[in-house]
GROMACS .gro file of C-alpha atoms in nm:
model
  263
    1MET     CA    1  -0.680   7.072  -2.874
    2ASP     CA    2  -0.923   6.841  -3.045
    3ILE     CA    3  -1.249   6.774  -2.852
    4GLU     CA    4  -1.307   6.400  -2.815
    5ILE     CA    5  -1.628   6.415  -2.597
    6SER     CA    6  -1.897   6.682  -2.571
    7VAL     CA    7  -2.101   6.642  -2.252
    8ILE     CA    8  -2.453   6.767  -2.338
    9ILE     CA    9  -2.672   6.871  -2.034
   10PRO     CA   10  -3.016   6.993  -2.091
   11THR     CA   11  -3.172   7.166  -1.793
   12PHE     CA   12  -3.493   7.321  -1.698
   13ASN     CA   13  -3.515   7.498  -1.340
   14ARG     CA   14  -3.234   7.292  -1.185
   15ARG     CA   15  -3.014   7.567  -1.054
   16HIS     CA   16  -3.021   7.357  -0.711
   17VAL     CA   17  -2.868   7.054  -0.850
   18ILE     CA   18  -2.684   7.112  -1.181
   19SER     CA   19  -2.362   7.177  -1.009
   20ASN     CA   20  -2.342   6.816  -0.918
   21SER     CA   21  -2.362   6.717  -1.279
   22ILE     CA   22  -2.112   6.975  -1.393
   23ASP     CA   23  -1.871   6.893  -1.113
   24SER     CA   24  -1.883   6.525  -1.175
   25VAL     CA   25  -1.740   6.602  -1.524
   26LEU     CA   26  -1.480   6.866  -1.433
   27VAL     CA   27  -1.342   6.657  -1.126
   28GLN     CA   28  -1.215   6.397  -1.378
   29ASN     CA   29  -0.988   6.655  -1.524
   30GLU     CA   30  -0.987   6.484  -1.865
   31GLU     CA   31  -0.849   6.660  -2.172
   32GLY     CA   32  -1.046   6.695  -2.478
   33VAL     CA   33  -1.370   6.718  -2.304
   34GLU     CA   34  -1.615   7.011  -2.337
   35ILE     CA   35  -1.952   7.092  -2.147
   36VAL     CA   36  -2.258   7.211  -2.331
   37VAL     CA   37  -2.537   7.322  -2.117
   38VAL     CA   38  -2.884   7.404  -2.285
   39ASP     CA   39  -3.109   7.598  -2.063
   40ASP     CA   40  -3.460   7.524  -2.170
   41VAL     CA   41  -3.623   7.869  -2.055
   42SER     CA   42  -3.552   7.813  -1.682
   43MET     CA   43  -3.720   8.059  -1.452
   44ASP     CA   44  -3.477   8.013  -1.160
   45GLY     CA   45  -3.171   8.191  -1.296
   46THR     CA   46  -2.990   7.863  -1.410
   47ALA     CA   47  -2.803   8.009  -1.700
   48GLU     CA   48  -2.684   8.313  -1.509
   49PHE     CA   49  -2.580   8.084  -1.211
   50ILE     CA   50  -2.362   7.846  -1.450
   51ARG     CA   51  -2.199   8.153  -1.628
   52LYS     CA   52  -2.103   8.320  -1.309
   53LYS     CA   53  -1.971   8.010  -1.133
   54TYR     CA   54  -1.808   7.834  -1.427
   55LYS     CA   55  -1.560   7.929  -1.700
   56ASP     CA   56  -1.505   7.763  -2.032
   57ILE     CA   57  -1.862   7.605  -2.033
   58THR     CA   58  -2.093   7.667  -2.332
   59VAL     CA   59  -2.436   7.783  -2.223
   60ILE     CA   60  -2.708   7.788  -2.469
   61GLU     CA   61  -3.045   7.942  -2.389
   62LEU     CA   62  -3.342   7.841  -2.588
   63GLU     CA   63  -3.623   8.081  -2.678
   64LYS     CA   64  -3.981   8.020  -2.532
   65ASN     CA   65  -4.216   7.813  -2.727
   66PHE     CA   66  -4.549   7.998  -2.786
   67GLY     CA   67  -4.753   7.705  -2.906
   68GLN     CA   68  -5.129   7.756  -2.839
   69ASN     CA   69  -5.051   8.113  -2.705
   70VAL     CA   70  -4.877   7.982  -2.402
   71ALA     CA   71  -4.524   8.043  -2.325
   72ARG     CA   72  -4.350   7.713  -2.231
   73ASN     CA   73  -4.025   7.542  -2.247
   74ARG     CA   74  -3.934   7.331  -2.548
   75GLY     CA   75  -3.841   7.001  -2.398
   76ALA     CA   76  -3.530   6.794  -2.347
   77ASN     CA   77  -3.538   6.656  -2.695
   78VAL     CA   78  -3.514   6.989  -2.844
   79ALA     CA   79  -3.245   7.095  -2.591
   80ARG     CA   80  -3.036   6.792  -2.662
   81ASN     CA   81  -3.056   6.852  -3.044
   82ARG     CA   82  -2.963   7.216  -2.996
   83GLY     CA   83  -2.673   7.106  -2.792
   84ALA     CA   84  -2.558   6.858  -3.043
   85ASN     CA   85  -2.555   7.117  -3.322
   86ALA     CA   86  -2.337   7.346  -3.097
   87ALA     CA   87  -2.102   7.060  -2.985
   88ARG     CA   88  -1.740   7.018  -3.129
   89GLY     CA   89  -1.661   6.664  -3.010
   90GLU     CA   90  -1.643   6.351  -3.199
   91TRP     CA   91  -1.855   6.195  -2.940
   92LEU     CA   92  -2.174   6.333  -2.777
   93LEU     CA   93  -2.242   6.227  -2.402
   94PHE     CA   94  -2.599   6.303  -2.297
   95LEU     CA   95  -2.607   6.375  -1.934
   96ASP     CA   96  -2.935   6.467  -1.731
   97SER     CA   97  -2.886   6.780  -1.518
   98ASP     CA   98  -2.997   6.581  -1.198
   99ASP     CA   99  -2.754   6.295  -1.271
  100THR     CA  100  -2.372   6.261  -1.243
  101LEU     CA  101  -2.085   6.077  -1.393
  102THR     CA  102  -1.896   5.818  -1.193
  103ASN     CA  103  -1.527   5.866  -1.126
  104GLY     CA  104  -1.312   5.742  -1.412
  105SER     CA  105  -1.612   5.726  -1.658
  106LEU     CA  106  -1.465   5.963  -1.913
  107ARG     CA  107  -1.134   5.783  -1.936
  108HIS     CA  108  -1.305   5.458  -1.977
  109LEU     CA  109  -1.542   5.565  -2.246
  110LYS     CA  110  -1.259   5.750  -2.436
  111ASP     CA  111  -1.063   5.421  -2.429
  112LEU     CA  112  -1.362   5.224  -2.524
  113SER     CA  113  -1.456   5.445  -2.822
  114LYS     CA  114  -1.121   5.359  -2.986
  115LYS     CA  115  -1.197   4.981  -2.965
  116ILE     CA  116  -1.549   4.925  -3.054
  117LYS     CA  117  -1.719   4.935  -3.401
  118SER     CA  118  -2.028   5.112  -3.359
  119ASP     CA  119  -2.171   5.468  -3.359
  120ILE     CA  120  -2.342   5.446  -3.014
  121ILE     CA  121  -2.221   5.314  -2.672
  122PHE     CA  122  -2.463   5.259  -2.376
  123SER     CA  123  -2.294   5.257  -2.030
  124ALA     CA  124  -2.456   5.107  -1.722
  125CYS     CA  125  -2.611   5.306  -1.444
  126ILE     CA  126  -2.687   5.284  -1.077
  127ASP     CA  127  -2.996   5.428  -0.906
  128SER     CA  128  -3.023   5.619  -0.599
  129ASP     CA  129  -3.040   5.304  -0.393
  130GLY     CA  130  -2.716   5.164  -0.564
  131ASN     CA  131  -2.914   4.920  -0.795
  132ILE     CA  132  -2.786   4.863  -1.145
  133THR     CA  133  -3.075   4.976  -1.384
  134SER     CA  134  -3.065   4.693  -1.633
  135ASN     CA  135  -3.240   4.363  -1.678
  136LYS     CA  136  -2.901   4.230  -1.795
  137PRO     CA  137  -2.652   4.411  -1.572
  138SER     CA  138  -2.358   4.185  -1.666
  139PHE     CA  139  -2.392   4.204  -2.046
  140GLU     CA  140  -2.104   4.349  -2.232
  141GLY     CA  141  -2.108   4.349  -2.616
  142TYR     CA  142  -2.283   4.436  -2.933
  143LEU     CA  143  -2.652   4.438  -2.976
  144SER     CA  144  -2.826   4.435  -3.311
  145TYR     CA  145  -3.099   4.693  -3.412
  146LYS     CA  146  -3.364   4.447  -3.398
  147LYS     CA  147  -3.289   4.312  -3.082
  148TYR     CA  148  -3.266   4.669  -2.946
  149ILE     CA  149  -3.621   4.755  -3.056
  150CYS     CA  150  -3.767   4.416  -2.932
  151GLY     CA  151  -3.638   4.515  -2.580
  152GLU     CA  152  -3.371   4.237  -2.529
  153ILE     CA  153  -3.203   4.476  -2.294
  154LYS     CA  154  -3.410   4.716  -2.096
  155GLY     CA  155  -3.326   4.981  -1.830
  156GLU     CA  156  -3.163   5.319  -1.791
  157TYR     CA  157  -2.820   5.353  -1.961
  158LEU     CA  158  -2.594   5.647  -2.029
  159PRO     CA  159  -2.585   5.705  -2.405
  160MET     CA  160  -2.276   5.827  -2.589
  161VAL     CA  161  -2.313   5.881  -2.970
  162LYS     CA  162  -2.086   5.981  -3.258
  163ARG     CA  163  -2.181   6.332  -3.354
  164GLU     CA  164  -2.159   6.268  -3.720
  165ALA     CA  165  -2.396   5.995  -3.696
  166PHE     CA  166  -2.636   6.154  -3.450
  167LEU     CA  167  -2.683   6.470  -3.664
  168LYS     CA  168  -2.834   6.262  -3.938
  169CYS     CA  169  -3.088   6.110  -3.690
  170LEU     CA  170  -3.156   6.348  -3.396
  171PHE     CA  171  -3.409   6.311  -3.110
  172ASP     CA  172  -3.770   6.335  -3.224
  173GLU     CA  173  -3.894   6.697  -3.142
  174THR     CA  174  -4.262   6.624  -3.186
  175THR     CA  175  -4.251   6.462  -2.834
  176ARG     CA  176  -4.094   6.557  -2.517
  177ARG     CA  177  -4.021   6.197  -2.416
  178ALA     CA  178  -3.863   5.880  -2.562
  179PRO     CA  179  -3.516   5.966  -2.640
  180GLY     CA  180  -3.491   5.591  -2.723
  181ILE     CA  181  -3.644   5.685  -3.056
  182GLY     CA  182  -3.343   5.887  -3.153
  183HIS     CA  183  -3.111   5.605  -3.026
  184ALA     CA  184  -3.296   5.347  -3.235
  185ARG     CA  185  -3.235   5.578  -3.553
  186VAL     CA  186  -2.874   5.564  -3.485
  187ILE     CA  187  -2.860   5.205  -3.413
  188LYS     CA  188  -3.043   5.133  -3.738
  189MET     CA  189  -2.805   5.330  -3.940
  190SER     CA  190  -2.482   5.200  -3.765
  191GLY     CA  191  -2.614   4.832  -3.764
  192ASN     CA  192  -2.559   4.776  -3.385
  193ALA     CA  193  -2.514   4.932  -3.052
  194TYR     CA  194  -2.247   4.849  -2.787
  195PHE     CA  195  -2.336   4.803  -2.428
  196THR     CA  196  -2.081   4.803  -2.154
  197ASN     CA  197  -2.150   4.692  -1.795
  198PHE     CA  198  -1.917   4.961  -1.665
  199VAL     CA  199  -2.111   5.189  -1.443
  200ALA     CA  200  -2.077   5.540  -1.570
  201ARG     CA  201  -2.383   5.721  -1.455
  202ASN     CA  202  -2.544   5.780  -1.109
  203TYR     CA  203  -2.919   5.806  -1.200
  204ASP     CA  204  -3.122   6.007  -0.956
  205THR     CA  205  -3.453   5.837  -0.915
  206LYS     CA  206  -3.573   6.047  -0.596
  207ILE     CA  207  -3.576   6.386  -0.743
  208SER     CA  208  -3.939   6.500  -0.721
  209ASP     CA  209  -3.991   6.658  -1.073
  210SER     CA  210  -3.828   6.362  -1.269
  211LEU     CA  211  -3.990   6.314  -1.606
  212THR     CA  212  -3.953   5.933  -1.555
  213LYS     CA  213  -4.204   5.950  -1.268
  214GLN     CA  214  -4.455   6.138  -1.492
  215LYS     CA  215  -4.468   5.901  -1.789
  216LYS     CA  216  -4.794   5.718  -1.716
  217ARG     CA  217  -4.966   6.033  -1.614
  218ASN     CA  218  -4.961   6.189  -1.961
  219TYR     CA  219  -5.161   5.965  -2.185
  220ALA     CA  220  -5.180   6.196  -2.474
  221GLU     CA  221  -4.804   6.232  -2.481
  222MET     CA  222  -4.750   5.856  -2.453
  223SER     CA  223  -4.988   5.764  -2.718
  224LYS     CA  224  -4.782   6.011  -2.950
  225VAL     CA  225  -4.470   5.817  -2.845
  226TRP     CA  226  -4.606   5.474  -2.939
  227SER     CA  227  -4.752   5.599  -3.264
  228ILE     CA  228  -4.394   5.742  -3.362
  229ILE     CA  229  -4.240   5.407  -3.257
  230LEU     CA  230  -4.508   5.200  -3.453
  231LYS     CA  231  -4.457   5.415  -3.767
  232GLU     CA  232  -4.062   5.398  -3.760
  233GLN     CA  233  -4.005   5.054  -3.623
  234GLY     CA  234  -4.338   4.862  -3.682
  235LEU     CA  235  -4.216   4.675  -4.002
  236ASP     CA  236  -3.887   4.593  -3.844
  237MET     CA  237  -4.072   4.463  -3.524
  238ILE     CA  238  -4.303   4.246  -3.731
  239SER     CA  239  -4.003   4.075  -3.907
  240ALA     CA  240  -3.805   4.039  -3.564
  241SER     CA  241  -4.110   3.941  -3.336
  242ILE     CA  242  -4.465   3.976  -3.405
  243LYS     CA  243  -4.533   3.938  -3.037
  244VAL     CA  244  -4.336   4.260  -2.963
  245PHE     CA  245  -4.523   4.431  -3.241
  246PHE     CA  246  -4.860   4.346  -3.098
  247ILE     CA  247  -4.748   4.447  -2.740
  248SER     CA  248  -4.634   4.781  -2.884
  249LEU     CA  249  -4.962   4.803  -3.057
  250ALA     CA  250  -5.162   4.754  -2.747
  251LYS     CA  251  -4.970   5.012  -2.563
  252TYR     CA  252  -5.053   5.263  -2.827
  253CYS     CA  253  -5.421   5.169  -2.807
  254TYR     CA  254  -5.416   5.179  -2.423
  255TYR     CA  255  -5.255   5.528  -2.409
  256LYS     CA  256  -5.482   5.656  -2.692
  257PHE     CA  257  -5.795   5.545  -2.522
  258PHE     CA  258  -5.728   5.702  -2.190
  259SER     CA  259  -5.602   6.026  -2.356
  260LEU     CA  260  -5.946   6.052  -2.524
  261VAL     CA  261  -6.136   5.966  -2.203
  262ARG     CA  262  -5.941   6.213  -2.002
  263LYS     CA  263  -6.000   6.504  -2.228
   0.00000   0.00000   0.00000
């Protein structure tokens, strides 16, 4: 059977919640769907737990990163890229290990992927309080690359990307954050992105170790993120909106300054 969608779930010490993510995929009983879990050096037995509880799920275990003589995990961007390389599906659906898919989302995305002309689809999400996580929750349609990098649509979405296109771009492995950099690479190559207001993801905003809650605490990492964004998207921002370019530059300077001050 051909695999239409590979659901890639990166995880690190999420044994206590990852079953919710996996079960939200399996309960939909959709054919042509595989699950690839990438365990990023968990210390709580996540990989063993999954192998024991589930059959027919691919589990990849990453090796420890010994940078600066300290063993540590490699980060979600590396995990997602490794999962993409191992996946067999035409489309890659990236699901965090503390989030779940909504009922009927896989069927909806399968149908939508056959209609739209883009290499990437963003589906709407709802947070733990039931709020849609977008500044334009009713928007349905295509968005150009320049409008994407200028932030016309902001918020949390569930990304699904054509594997063939994604493997030419990948998430940036020099940072542990900002998967949007990889999304922008795909959108630039594709020419556009498709946004659907169909809610496909339950986004857990209350889990205590969420990376989202830690972004502003790590100034060095965020200065790196904005450096990459300016390098890859800066010229396109200038031609699309000089205001957005200077806002991005200001954010880089802000994080860079405080990263130096806090050393």
